[in-house]
Coordinates of C-alpha atoms in Angstrom, one line a residue:
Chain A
X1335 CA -3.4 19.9 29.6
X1336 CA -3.0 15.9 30.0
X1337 CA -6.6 15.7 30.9
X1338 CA -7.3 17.5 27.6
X1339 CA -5.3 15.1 25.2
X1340 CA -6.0 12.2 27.0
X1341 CA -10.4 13.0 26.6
X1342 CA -9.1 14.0 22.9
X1343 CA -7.6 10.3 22.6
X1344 CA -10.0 8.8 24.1
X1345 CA -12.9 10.7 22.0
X1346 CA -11.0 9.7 18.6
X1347 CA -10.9 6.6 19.5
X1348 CA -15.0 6.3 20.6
X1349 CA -15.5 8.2 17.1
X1350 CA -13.5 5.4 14.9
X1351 CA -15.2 2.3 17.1
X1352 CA -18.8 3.5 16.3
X1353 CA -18.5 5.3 13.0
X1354 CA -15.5 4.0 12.0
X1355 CA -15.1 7.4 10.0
X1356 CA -12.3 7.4 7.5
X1357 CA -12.4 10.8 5.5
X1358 CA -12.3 11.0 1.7
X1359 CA -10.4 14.2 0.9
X1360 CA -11.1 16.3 -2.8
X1361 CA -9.3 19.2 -1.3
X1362 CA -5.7 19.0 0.1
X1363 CA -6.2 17.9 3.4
X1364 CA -2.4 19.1 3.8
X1365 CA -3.1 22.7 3.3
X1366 CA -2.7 24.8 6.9
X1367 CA -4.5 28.3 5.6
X1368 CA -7.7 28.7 7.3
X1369 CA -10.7 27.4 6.0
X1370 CA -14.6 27.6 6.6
X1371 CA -15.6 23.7 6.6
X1372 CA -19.5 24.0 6.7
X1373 CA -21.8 20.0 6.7
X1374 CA -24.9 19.0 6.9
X1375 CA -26.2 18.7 10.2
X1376 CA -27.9 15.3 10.9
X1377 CA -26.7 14.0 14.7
X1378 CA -24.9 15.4 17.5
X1379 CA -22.5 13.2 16.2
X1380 CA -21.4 15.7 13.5
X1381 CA -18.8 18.1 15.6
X1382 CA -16.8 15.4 16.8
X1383 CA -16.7 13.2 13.6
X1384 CA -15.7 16.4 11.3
X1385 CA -12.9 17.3 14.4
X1386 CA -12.0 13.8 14.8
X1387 CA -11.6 13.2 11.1
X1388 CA -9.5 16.1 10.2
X1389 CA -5.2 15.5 10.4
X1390 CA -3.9 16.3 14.0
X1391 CA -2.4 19.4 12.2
X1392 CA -5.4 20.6 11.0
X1393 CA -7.4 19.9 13.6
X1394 CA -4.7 21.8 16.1
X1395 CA -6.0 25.0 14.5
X1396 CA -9.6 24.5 13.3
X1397 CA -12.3 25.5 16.1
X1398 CA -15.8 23.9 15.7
X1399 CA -19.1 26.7 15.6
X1400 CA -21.3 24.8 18.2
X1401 CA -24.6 26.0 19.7
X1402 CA -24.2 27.5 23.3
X1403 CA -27.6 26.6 24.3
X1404 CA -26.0 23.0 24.1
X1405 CA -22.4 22.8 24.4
X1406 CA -22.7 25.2 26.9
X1407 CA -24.3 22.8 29.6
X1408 CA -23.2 20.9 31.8
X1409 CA -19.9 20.3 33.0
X1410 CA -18.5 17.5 31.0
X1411 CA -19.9 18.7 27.8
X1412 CA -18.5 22.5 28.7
X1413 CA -15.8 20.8 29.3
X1414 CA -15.3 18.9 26.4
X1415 CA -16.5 21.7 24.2
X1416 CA -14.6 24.5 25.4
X1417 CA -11.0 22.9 26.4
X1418 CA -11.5 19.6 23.8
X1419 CA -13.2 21.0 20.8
X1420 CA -11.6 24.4 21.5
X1421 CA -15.3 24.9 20.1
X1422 CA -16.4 28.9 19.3
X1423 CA -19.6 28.7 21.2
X1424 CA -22.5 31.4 19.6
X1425 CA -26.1 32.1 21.0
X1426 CA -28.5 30.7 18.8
X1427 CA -31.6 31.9 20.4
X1428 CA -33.2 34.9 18.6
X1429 CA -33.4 37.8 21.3
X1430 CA -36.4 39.8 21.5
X1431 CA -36.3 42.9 19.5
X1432 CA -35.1 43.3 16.2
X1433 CA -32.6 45.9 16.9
X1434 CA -31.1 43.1 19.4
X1435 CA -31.4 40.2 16.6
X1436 CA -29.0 42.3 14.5
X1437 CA -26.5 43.0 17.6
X1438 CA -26.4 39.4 17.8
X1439 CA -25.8 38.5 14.4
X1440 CA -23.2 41.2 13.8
X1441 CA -21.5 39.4 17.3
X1442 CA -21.6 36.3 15.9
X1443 CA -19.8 37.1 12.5
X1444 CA -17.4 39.3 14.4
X1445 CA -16.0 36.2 16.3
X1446 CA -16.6 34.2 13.3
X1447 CA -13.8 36.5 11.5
X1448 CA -11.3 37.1 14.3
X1449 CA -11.5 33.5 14.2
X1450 CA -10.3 33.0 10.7
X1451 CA -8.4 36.6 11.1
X1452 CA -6.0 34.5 14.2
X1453 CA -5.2 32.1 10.7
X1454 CA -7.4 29.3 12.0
X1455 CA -10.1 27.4 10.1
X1456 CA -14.2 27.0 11.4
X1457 CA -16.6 23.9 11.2
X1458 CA -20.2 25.4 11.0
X1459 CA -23.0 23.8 10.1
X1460 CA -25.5 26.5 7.9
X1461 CA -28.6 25.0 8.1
X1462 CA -28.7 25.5 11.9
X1463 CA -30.5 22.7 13.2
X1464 CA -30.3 18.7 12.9
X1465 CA -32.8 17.6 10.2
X1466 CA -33.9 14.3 9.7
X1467 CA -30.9 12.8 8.0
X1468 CA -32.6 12.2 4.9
X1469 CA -32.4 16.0 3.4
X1470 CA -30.8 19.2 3.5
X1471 CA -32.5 21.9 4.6
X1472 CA -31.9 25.5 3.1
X1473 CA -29.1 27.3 4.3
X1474 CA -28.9 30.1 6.5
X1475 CA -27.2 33.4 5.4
X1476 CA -24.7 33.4 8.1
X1477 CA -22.1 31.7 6.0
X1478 CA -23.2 34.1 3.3
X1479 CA -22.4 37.2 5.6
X1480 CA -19.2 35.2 6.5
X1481 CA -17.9 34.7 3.1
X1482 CA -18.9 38.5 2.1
X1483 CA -16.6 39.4 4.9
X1484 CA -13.5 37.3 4.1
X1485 CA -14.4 36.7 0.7
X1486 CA -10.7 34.8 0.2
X1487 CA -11.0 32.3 2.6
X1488 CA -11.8 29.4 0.6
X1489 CA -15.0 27.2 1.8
X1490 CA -15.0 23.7 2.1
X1491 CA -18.1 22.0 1.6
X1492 CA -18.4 18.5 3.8
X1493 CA -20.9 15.6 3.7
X1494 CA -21.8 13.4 6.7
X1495 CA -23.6 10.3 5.8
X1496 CA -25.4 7.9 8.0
X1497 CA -24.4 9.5 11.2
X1498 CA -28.4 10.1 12.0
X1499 CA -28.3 6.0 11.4
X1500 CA -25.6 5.7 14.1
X1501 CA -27.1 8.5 16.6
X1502 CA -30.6 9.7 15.6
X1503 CA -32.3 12.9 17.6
X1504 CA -33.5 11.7 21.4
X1505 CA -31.0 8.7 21.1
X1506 CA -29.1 8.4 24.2
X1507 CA -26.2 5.4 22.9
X1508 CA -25.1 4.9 19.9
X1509 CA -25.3 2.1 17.0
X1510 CA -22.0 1.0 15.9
X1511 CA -21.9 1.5 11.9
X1512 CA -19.9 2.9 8.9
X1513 CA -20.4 6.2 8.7
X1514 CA -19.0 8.7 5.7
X1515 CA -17.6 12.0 5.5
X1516 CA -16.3 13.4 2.1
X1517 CA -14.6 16.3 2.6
X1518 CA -15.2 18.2 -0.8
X1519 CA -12.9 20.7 -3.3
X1520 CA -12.7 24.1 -2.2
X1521 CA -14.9 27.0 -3.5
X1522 CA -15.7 31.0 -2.7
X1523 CA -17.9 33.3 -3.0
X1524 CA -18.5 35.3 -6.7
X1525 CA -17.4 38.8 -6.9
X1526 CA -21.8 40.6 -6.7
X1527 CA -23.3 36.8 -6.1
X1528 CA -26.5 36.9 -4.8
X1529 CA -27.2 36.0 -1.3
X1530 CA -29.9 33.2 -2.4
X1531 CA -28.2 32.0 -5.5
X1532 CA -24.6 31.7 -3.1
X1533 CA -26.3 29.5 -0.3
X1534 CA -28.5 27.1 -2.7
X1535 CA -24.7 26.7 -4.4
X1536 CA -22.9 25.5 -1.2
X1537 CA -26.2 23.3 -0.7
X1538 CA -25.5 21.5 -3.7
X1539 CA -21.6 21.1 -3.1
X1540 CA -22.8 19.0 -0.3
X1541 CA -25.6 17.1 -1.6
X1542 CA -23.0 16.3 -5.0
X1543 CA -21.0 14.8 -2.2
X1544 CA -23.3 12.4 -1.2
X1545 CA -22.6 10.8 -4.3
X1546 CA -19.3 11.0 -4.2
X1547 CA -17.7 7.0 -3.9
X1548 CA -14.3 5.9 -3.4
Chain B
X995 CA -2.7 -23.0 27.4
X996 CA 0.8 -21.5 26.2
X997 CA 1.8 -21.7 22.4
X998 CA 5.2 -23.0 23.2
X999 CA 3.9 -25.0 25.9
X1000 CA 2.3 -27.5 22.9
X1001 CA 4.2 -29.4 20.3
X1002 CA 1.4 -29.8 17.9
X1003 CA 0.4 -26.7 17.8
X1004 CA 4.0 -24.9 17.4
X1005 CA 4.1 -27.3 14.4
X1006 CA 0.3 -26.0 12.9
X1007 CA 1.8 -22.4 13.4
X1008 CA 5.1 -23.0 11.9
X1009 CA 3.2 -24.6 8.8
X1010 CA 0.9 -21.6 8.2
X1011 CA 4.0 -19.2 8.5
X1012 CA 6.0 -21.4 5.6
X1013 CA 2.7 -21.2 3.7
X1014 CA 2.7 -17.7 3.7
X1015 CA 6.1 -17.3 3.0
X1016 CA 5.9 -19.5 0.4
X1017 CA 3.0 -17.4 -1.2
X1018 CA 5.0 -14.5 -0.7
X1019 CA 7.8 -15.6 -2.5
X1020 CA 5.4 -16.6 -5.4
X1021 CA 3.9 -13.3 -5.5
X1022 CA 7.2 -11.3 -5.5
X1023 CA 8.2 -13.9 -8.2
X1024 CA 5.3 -13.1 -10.1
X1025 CA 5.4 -9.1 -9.4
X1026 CA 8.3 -9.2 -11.9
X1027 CA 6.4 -11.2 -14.3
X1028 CA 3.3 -9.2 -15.3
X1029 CA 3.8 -7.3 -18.5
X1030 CA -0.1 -6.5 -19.3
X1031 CA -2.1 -4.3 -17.3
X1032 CA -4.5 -6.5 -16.0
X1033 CA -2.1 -9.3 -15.1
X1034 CA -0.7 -6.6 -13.1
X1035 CA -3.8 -5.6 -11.3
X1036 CA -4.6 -8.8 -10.4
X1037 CA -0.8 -9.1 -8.8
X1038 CA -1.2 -5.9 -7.0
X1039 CA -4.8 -7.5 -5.3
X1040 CA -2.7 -11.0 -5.1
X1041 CA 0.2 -9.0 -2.8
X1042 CA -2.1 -6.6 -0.7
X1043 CA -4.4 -10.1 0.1
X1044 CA -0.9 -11.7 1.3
X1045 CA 0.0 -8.9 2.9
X1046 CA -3.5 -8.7 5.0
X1047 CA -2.9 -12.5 5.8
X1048 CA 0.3 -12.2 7.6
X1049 CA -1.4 -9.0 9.3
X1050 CA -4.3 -11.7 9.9
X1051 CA -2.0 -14.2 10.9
X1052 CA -0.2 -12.3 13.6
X1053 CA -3.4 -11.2 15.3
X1054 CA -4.3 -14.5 15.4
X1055 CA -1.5 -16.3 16.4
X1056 CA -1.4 -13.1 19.5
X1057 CA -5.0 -14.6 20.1
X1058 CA -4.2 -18.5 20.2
X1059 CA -0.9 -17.9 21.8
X1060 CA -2.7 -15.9 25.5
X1061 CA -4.5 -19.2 25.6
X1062 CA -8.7 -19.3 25.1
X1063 CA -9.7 -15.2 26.7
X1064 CA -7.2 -14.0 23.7
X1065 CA -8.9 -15.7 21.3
X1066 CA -12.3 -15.3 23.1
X1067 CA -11.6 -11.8 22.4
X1068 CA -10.7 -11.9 19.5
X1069 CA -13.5 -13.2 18.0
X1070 CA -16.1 -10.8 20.2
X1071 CA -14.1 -7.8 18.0
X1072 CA -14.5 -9.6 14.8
X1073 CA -18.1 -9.9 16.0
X1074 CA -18.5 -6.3 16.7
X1075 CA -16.7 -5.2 13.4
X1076 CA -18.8 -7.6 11.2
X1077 CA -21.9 -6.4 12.7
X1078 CA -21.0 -2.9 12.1
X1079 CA -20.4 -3.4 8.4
X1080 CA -23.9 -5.6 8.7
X1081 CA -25.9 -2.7 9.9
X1082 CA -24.3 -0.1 8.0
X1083 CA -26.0 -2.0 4.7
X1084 CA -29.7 -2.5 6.4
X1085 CA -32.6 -0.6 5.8
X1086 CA -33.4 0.2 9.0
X1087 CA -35.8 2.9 10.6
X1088 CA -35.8 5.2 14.1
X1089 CA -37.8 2.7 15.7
X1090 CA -34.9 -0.1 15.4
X1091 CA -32.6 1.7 17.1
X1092 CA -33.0 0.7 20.5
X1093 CA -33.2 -2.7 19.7
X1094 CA -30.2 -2.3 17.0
X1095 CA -28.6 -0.7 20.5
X1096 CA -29.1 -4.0 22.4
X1097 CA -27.4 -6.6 20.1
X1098 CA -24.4 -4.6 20.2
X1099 CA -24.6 -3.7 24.1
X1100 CA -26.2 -6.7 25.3
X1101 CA -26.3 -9.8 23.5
X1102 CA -22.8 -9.4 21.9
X1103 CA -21.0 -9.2 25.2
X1104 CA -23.5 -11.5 27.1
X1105 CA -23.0 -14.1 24.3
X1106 CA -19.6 -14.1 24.7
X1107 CA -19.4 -14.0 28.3
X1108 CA -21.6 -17.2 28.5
X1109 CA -18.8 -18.9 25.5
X1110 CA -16.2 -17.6 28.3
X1111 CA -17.6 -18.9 31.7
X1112 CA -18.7 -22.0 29.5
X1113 CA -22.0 -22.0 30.4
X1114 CA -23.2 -24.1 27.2
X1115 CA -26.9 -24.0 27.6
X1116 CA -27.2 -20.0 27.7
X1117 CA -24.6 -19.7 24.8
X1118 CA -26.9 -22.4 22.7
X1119 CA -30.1 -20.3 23.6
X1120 CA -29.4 -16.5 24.1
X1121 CA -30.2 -15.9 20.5
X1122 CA -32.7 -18.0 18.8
X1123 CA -34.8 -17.8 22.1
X1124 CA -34.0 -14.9 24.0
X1125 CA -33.2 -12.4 21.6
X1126 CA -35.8 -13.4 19.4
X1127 CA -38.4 -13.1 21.3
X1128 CA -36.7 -9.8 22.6
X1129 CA -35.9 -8.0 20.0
X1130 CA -39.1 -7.7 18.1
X1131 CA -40.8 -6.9 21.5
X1132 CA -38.3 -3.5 21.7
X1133 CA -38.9 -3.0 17.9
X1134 CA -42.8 -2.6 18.5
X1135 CA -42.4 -0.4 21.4
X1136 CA -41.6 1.9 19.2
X1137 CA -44.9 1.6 17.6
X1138 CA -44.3 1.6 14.1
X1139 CA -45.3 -1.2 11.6
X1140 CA -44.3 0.0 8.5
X1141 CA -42.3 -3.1 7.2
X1142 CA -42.1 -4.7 10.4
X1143 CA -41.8 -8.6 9.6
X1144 CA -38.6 -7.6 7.0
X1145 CA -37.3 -5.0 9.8
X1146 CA -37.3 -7.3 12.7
X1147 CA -36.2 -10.5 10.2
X1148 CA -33.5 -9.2 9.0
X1149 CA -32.1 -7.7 12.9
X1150 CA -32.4 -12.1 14.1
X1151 CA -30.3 -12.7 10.7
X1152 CA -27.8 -10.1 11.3
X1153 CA -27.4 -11.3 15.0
X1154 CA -27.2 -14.9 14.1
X1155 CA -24.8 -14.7 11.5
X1156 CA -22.3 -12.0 13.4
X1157 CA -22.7 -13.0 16.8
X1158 CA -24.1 -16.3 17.4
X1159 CA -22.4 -18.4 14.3
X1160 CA -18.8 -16.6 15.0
X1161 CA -19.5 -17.1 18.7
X1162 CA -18.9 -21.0 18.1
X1163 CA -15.2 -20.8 16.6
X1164 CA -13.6 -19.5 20.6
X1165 CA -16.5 -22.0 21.9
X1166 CA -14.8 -25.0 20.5
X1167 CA -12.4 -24.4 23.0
X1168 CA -14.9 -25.1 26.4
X1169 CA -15.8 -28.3 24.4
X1170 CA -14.2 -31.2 27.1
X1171 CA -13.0 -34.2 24.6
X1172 CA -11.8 -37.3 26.7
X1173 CA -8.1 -36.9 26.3
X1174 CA -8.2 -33.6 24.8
X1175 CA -8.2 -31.8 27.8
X1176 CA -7.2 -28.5 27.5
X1177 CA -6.0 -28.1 23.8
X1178 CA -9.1 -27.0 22.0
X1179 CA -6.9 -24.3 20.9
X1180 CA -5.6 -26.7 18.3
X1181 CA -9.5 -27.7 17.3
X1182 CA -9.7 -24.1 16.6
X1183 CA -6.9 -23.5 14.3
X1184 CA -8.2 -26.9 12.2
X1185 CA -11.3 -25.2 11.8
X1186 CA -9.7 -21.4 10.7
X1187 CA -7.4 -23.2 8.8
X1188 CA -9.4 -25.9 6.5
X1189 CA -11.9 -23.1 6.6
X1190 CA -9.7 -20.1 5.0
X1191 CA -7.2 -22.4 2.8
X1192 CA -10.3 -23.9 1.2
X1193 CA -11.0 -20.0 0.2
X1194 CA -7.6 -19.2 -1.2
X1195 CA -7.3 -22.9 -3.2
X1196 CA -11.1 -22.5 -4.2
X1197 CA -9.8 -18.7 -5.5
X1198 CA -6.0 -20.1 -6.5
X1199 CA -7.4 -22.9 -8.8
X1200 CA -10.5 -21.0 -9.8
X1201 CA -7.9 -18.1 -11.2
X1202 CA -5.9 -20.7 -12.8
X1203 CA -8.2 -23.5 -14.1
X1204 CA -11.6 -22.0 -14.1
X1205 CA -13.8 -22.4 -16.9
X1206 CA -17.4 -23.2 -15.7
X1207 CA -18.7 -20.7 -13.6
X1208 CA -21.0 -22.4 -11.1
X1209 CA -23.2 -19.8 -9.8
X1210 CA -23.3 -17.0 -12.1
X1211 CA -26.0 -14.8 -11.1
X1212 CA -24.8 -14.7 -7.7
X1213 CA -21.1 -14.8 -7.6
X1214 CA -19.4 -14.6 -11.1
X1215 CA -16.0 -15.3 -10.3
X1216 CA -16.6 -18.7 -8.3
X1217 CA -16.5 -21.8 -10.8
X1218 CA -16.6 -25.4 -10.9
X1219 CA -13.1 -26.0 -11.2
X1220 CA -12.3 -23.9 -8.3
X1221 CA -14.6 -25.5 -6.1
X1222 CA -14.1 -29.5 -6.2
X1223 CA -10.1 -28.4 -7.0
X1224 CA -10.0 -26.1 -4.0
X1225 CA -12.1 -27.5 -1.9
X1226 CA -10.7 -31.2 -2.6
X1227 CA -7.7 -29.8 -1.5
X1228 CA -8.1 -28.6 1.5
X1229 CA -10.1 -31.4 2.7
X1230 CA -6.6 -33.0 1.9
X1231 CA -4.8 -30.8 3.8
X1232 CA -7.3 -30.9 6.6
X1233 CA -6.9 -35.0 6.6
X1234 CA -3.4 -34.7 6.7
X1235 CA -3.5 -32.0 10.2
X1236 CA -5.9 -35.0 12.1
X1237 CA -2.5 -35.6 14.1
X1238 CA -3.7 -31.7 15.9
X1239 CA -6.8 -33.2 16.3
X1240 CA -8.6 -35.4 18.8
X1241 CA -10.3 -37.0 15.5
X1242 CA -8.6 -40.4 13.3
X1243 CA -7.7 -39.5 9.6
X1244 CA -10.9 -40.2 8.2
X1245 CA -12.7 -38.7 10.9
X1246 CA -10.8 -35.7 9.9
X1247 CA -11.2 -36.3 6.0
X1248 CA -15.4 -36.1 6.6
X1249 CA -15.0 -33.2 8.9
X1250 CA -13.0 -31.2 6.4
X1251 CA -15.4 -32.0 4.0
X1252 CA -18.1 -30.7 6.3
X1253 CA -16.5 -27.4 6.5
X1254 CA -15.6 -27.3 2.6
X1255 CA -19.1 -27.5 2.0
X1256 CA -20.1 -25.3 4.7
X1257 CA -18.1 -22.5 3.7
X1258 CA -18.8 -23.0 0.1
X1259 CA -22.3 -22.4 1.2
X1260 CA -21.5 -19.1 3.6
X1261 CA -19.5 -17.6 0.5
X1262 CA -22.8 -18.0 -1.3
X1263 CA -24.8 -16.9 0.9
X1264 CA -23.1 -13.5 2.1
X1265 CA -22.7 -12.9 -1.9
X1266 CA -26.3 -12.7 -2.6
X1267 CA -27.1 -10.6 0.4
X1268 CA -24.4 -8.2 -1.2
X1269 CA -26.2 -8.5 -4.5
X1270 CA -29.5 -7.8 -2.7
X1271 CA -27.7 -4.8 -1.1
X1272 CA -26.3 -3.7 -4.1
X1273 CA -22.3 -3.5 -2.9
X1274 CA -19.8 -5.2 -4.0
X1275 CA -17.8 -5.9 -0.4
X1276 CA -19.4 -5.4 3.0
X1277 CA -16.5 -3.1 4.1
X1278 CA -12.9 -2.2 3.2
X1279 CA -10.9 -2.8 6.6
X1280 CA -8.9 -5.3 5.0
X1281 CA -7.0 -4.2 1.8
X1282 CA -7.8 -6.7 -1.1
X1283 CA -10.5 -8.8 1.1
X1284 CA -12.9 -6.1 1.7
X1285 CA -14.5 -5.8 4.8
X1286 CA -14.2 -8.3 8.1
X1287 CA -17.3 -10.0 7.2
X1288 CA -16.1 -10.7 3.5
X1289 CA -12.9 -12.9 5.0
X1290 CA -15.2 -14.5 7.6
X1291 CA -18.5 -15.1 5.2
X1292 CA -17.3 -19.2 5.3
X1293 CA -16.7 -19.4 8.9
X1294 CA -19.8 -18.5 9.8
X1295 CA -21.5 -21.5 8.0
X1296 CA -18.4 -23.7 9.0
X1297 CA -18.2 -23.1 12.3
X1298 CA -21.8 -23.7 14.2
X1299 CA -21.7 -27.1 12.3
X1300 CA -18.4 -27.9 13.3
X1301 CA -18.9 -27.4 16.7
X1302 CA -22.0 -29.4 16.9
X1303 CA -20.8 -32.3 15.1
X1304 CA -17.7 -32.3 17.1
X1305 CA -19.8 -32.2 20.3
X1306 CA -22.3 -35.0 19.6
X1307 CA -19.6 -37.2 18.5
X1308 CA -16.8 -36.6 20.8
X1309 CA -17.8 -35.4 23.9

């Protein structure tokens, strides 16, 4: 338990030094209902700059979607992932077979709900890999089956700026910089909106955000 | 070297505190002045600045008061944080990062441990010889030229002015000044203080006498009036603190005027690199100031010169 909060301290405190993240909130950042926070994905640095940013309240009952292919290795990164993050860890690799594929998918969501179901909020990151910081890739339809399925939970759309600056792919340290993170209004799914039409929407609620100054 | 433990400087710290009280009291009388909505804005900037110098203060005085590693400190974060902002406004590419990686890693600390253990000849060269030569030979390891002479010109400038300029206000103190032994903490606090309270009179009579604006394509709010009011006064001021020093009156007088000038210069400077950047401030860490390298943009001209003329003169 102490190990925990004193890793989580120490973790914040790393976060502010090198990114010196300070959120800009369009949504109430007071509000405890659960909420899907999904962000670009640009740096490894994204899971714990979204968790570190986030009011201790909030962040005491939002659990970050990270890759188990990852996360999942190693000892001080289980570690930190599992008993720090409080992370939901999901398999990322396709399995062979299709029949298998949709097993996996259909897991996935199903933890992805209980999740929200146990009144506790998600950070996922729908376009499933890092890119290159520059753009945002198309999104996945996972966060399109998600919002089908709990269509009430409102989705908040979050930008991360310069954090492939600060920690680019195959970096091992860090450069010390400014980084941003907007955390943007709320928004849900359209009663009958199309899968396609849905993702490219919550694409563009991020990329407005990279607009967005104080 | 203890705060309480030295006269002089107990007096230079009690001066700065009445001068901020002082301004304080002006602002709050002020406050209830401002009918119009811009006289009221510029209030509201005038209190939060005040405000962010007694914050500035206290840190400060923390520094000078656990003797010259406080200080040394000190100054090493005010490094890091200026060089943070720094980066965070450079176009930079993949194949900087490693080197961007070693000024924070290992020049910044290295320069400072050389300012600590006094060691004047590897504090004088660490940057303009070793790092220079260093850092563009990690840059082309990474093997790509696109813009390479602006890439690795602007990482030396970034260095210099964050790291190796700021590294010479701490430094003042290993300076050994025949009968000055031990008090550079005092040479310090002449140089913050002409330094900064020729930006607040250069900004106090600009606001209230300005007419002439002296640079306007770079920094439209600095004028003519401001800067030979302002900065006329606080080579007075700095004159009138040469009892602190190891220097006479006049020795003082042209020493303020050195880092008048000096400053005036940095402001100048750090302004048109935040024009070429297109932002207004470098940061916003400190509420009406901007960002660490916006309060310190003077000091970093003032403070290498300083030094140096110090130490060919008095040593």
């Amino acid at each position: 338990m102490l190990l925990e909060k004193i890793v989580s301290a120490c973790l914040r405190g790393l976060c502010r030094l090198f990114t010196g993240a300070n959120p800009r909130w369009l949504c109430d950042p007071r509000s405890l209902a659960p909420r899907v926070y999904f962000a670009n994905h640009c740096s490894h640095l994204d899971t714990v700059v979204v968790w570190s940013t986030l009011p201790d309240t909030l962040r005491e009952r939002t659990r970050p979607v990270a890759a188990r292919d990852y996360w999942g290795h190693g000892t001080v990164r289980r570690f930190v992932a599992e008993r720090v993050f409080d992370a939901l860890l999901i398999d990322r690799k396709a399995a062979e077979g299709t029949e298998l594929v949709e097993q996996q998918r259909q897991e996935t969501l199903d933890a992805m709900t209980a999740v929200l179901d146990s009144e506790r909020s998600l950070i996922l990151y729908p376009e499933g890999t890092r890119g290159s910081g520059e753009a945002v890739q198309p999104f996945r339809a996972g966060l399109y089956h998600l919002a089908r399925t709990r269509p009430a939970v409102p989705l908040v759309p979050v930008y991360l700026g310069n954090l492939a600056r600060i920690l680019p792919k195959g970096a091992a340290l860090p450069v010390p910089m400014q980084g941003r993170v907007v955390f943007g209004p709320e928004l849900r799914i359209a009663i009958g909106e199309e899968k396609h039409a849905f993702l490219e929407r919550c694409r563009q609620a991020v990329l407005e955000l990279a607009g967005d100054r104080a | 070297m203890s705060l309480f433990a030295d006269r002089e400087l107990a007096w230079m710290i009690g001066g700065i505190l009445a001068f901020l009280s002082i301004a304080s009291l002006i602002a709050g009388v002020l406050k209830g002045r401002a009918r119009s909505e811009a006289a009221q804005a510029t209030v509201a900037n005038l209190v939060a600045r005040i405000r962010a110098w007694w914050a500035m203060v206290v840190v400060f005085g923390i520094a000078i008061a656990t003797g010259g590693y406080g200080s040394l400190v000190m100054f090493a974060i005010v490094s890091f944080l200026a060089m943070r902002e720094f980066m965070t406004l450079l176009p930079t590419r993949r194949a900087d990062h490693r080197a961007m990686v070693w000024t924070f890693f290992l020049f910044l600390p290295a320069q400072y441990y050389f300012v600590a253990t006094g060691w004047y000849g590897m504090f004088a060269l660490l940057i303009p010889v070793y790092a220079y030569l260093l850092l563009p030979s990690v840059q082309v390891l990474g093997g790509d030229t696109e813009d390479f002479l602006a890439r690795t010109s602007r990482l030396q400038w970034v260095l210099m002015i964050c790291v190796f300029c700021v590294s010479h206000a701490p430094a003042l103190q290993m300076l050994e000044i025949p009968g000055y032994e031990g008090q550079g903490a005092k040479l310090l606090l002449f140089l913050v203080v002409v330094t900064q309270i020729s930006d607040v009179l250069q900004y106090t009579v600009g606001k209230l006498f300005g007419r002439r604006k002296a640079v306007p394509t770079v920094s439209p709010n600095k004028t003519v009036e401001g800067y030979i009011g302002g900065g006329g006064l606080a080579v007075l001021i700095g004159t009138a603190l040469w009892w602190a020093t190891p220097f006479a009156p006049w020795q003082a007088a042209l020493l303020s005027l050195v880092i008048v000038l000096a400053g005036i210069a940095g402001g100048l400077v750090m302004s048109a690199v935040k024009r070429d950047r297109q932002v207004k401030d470098f940061g916003a860490l400190i509420p009406g100031h901007g960002g660490v390298l916006d309060r310190i943009d003077s000091l970093c001209f003032s403070a290498p010169l300083f030094f140096h003329l110090t130490r060919f003169f008095f040593t």
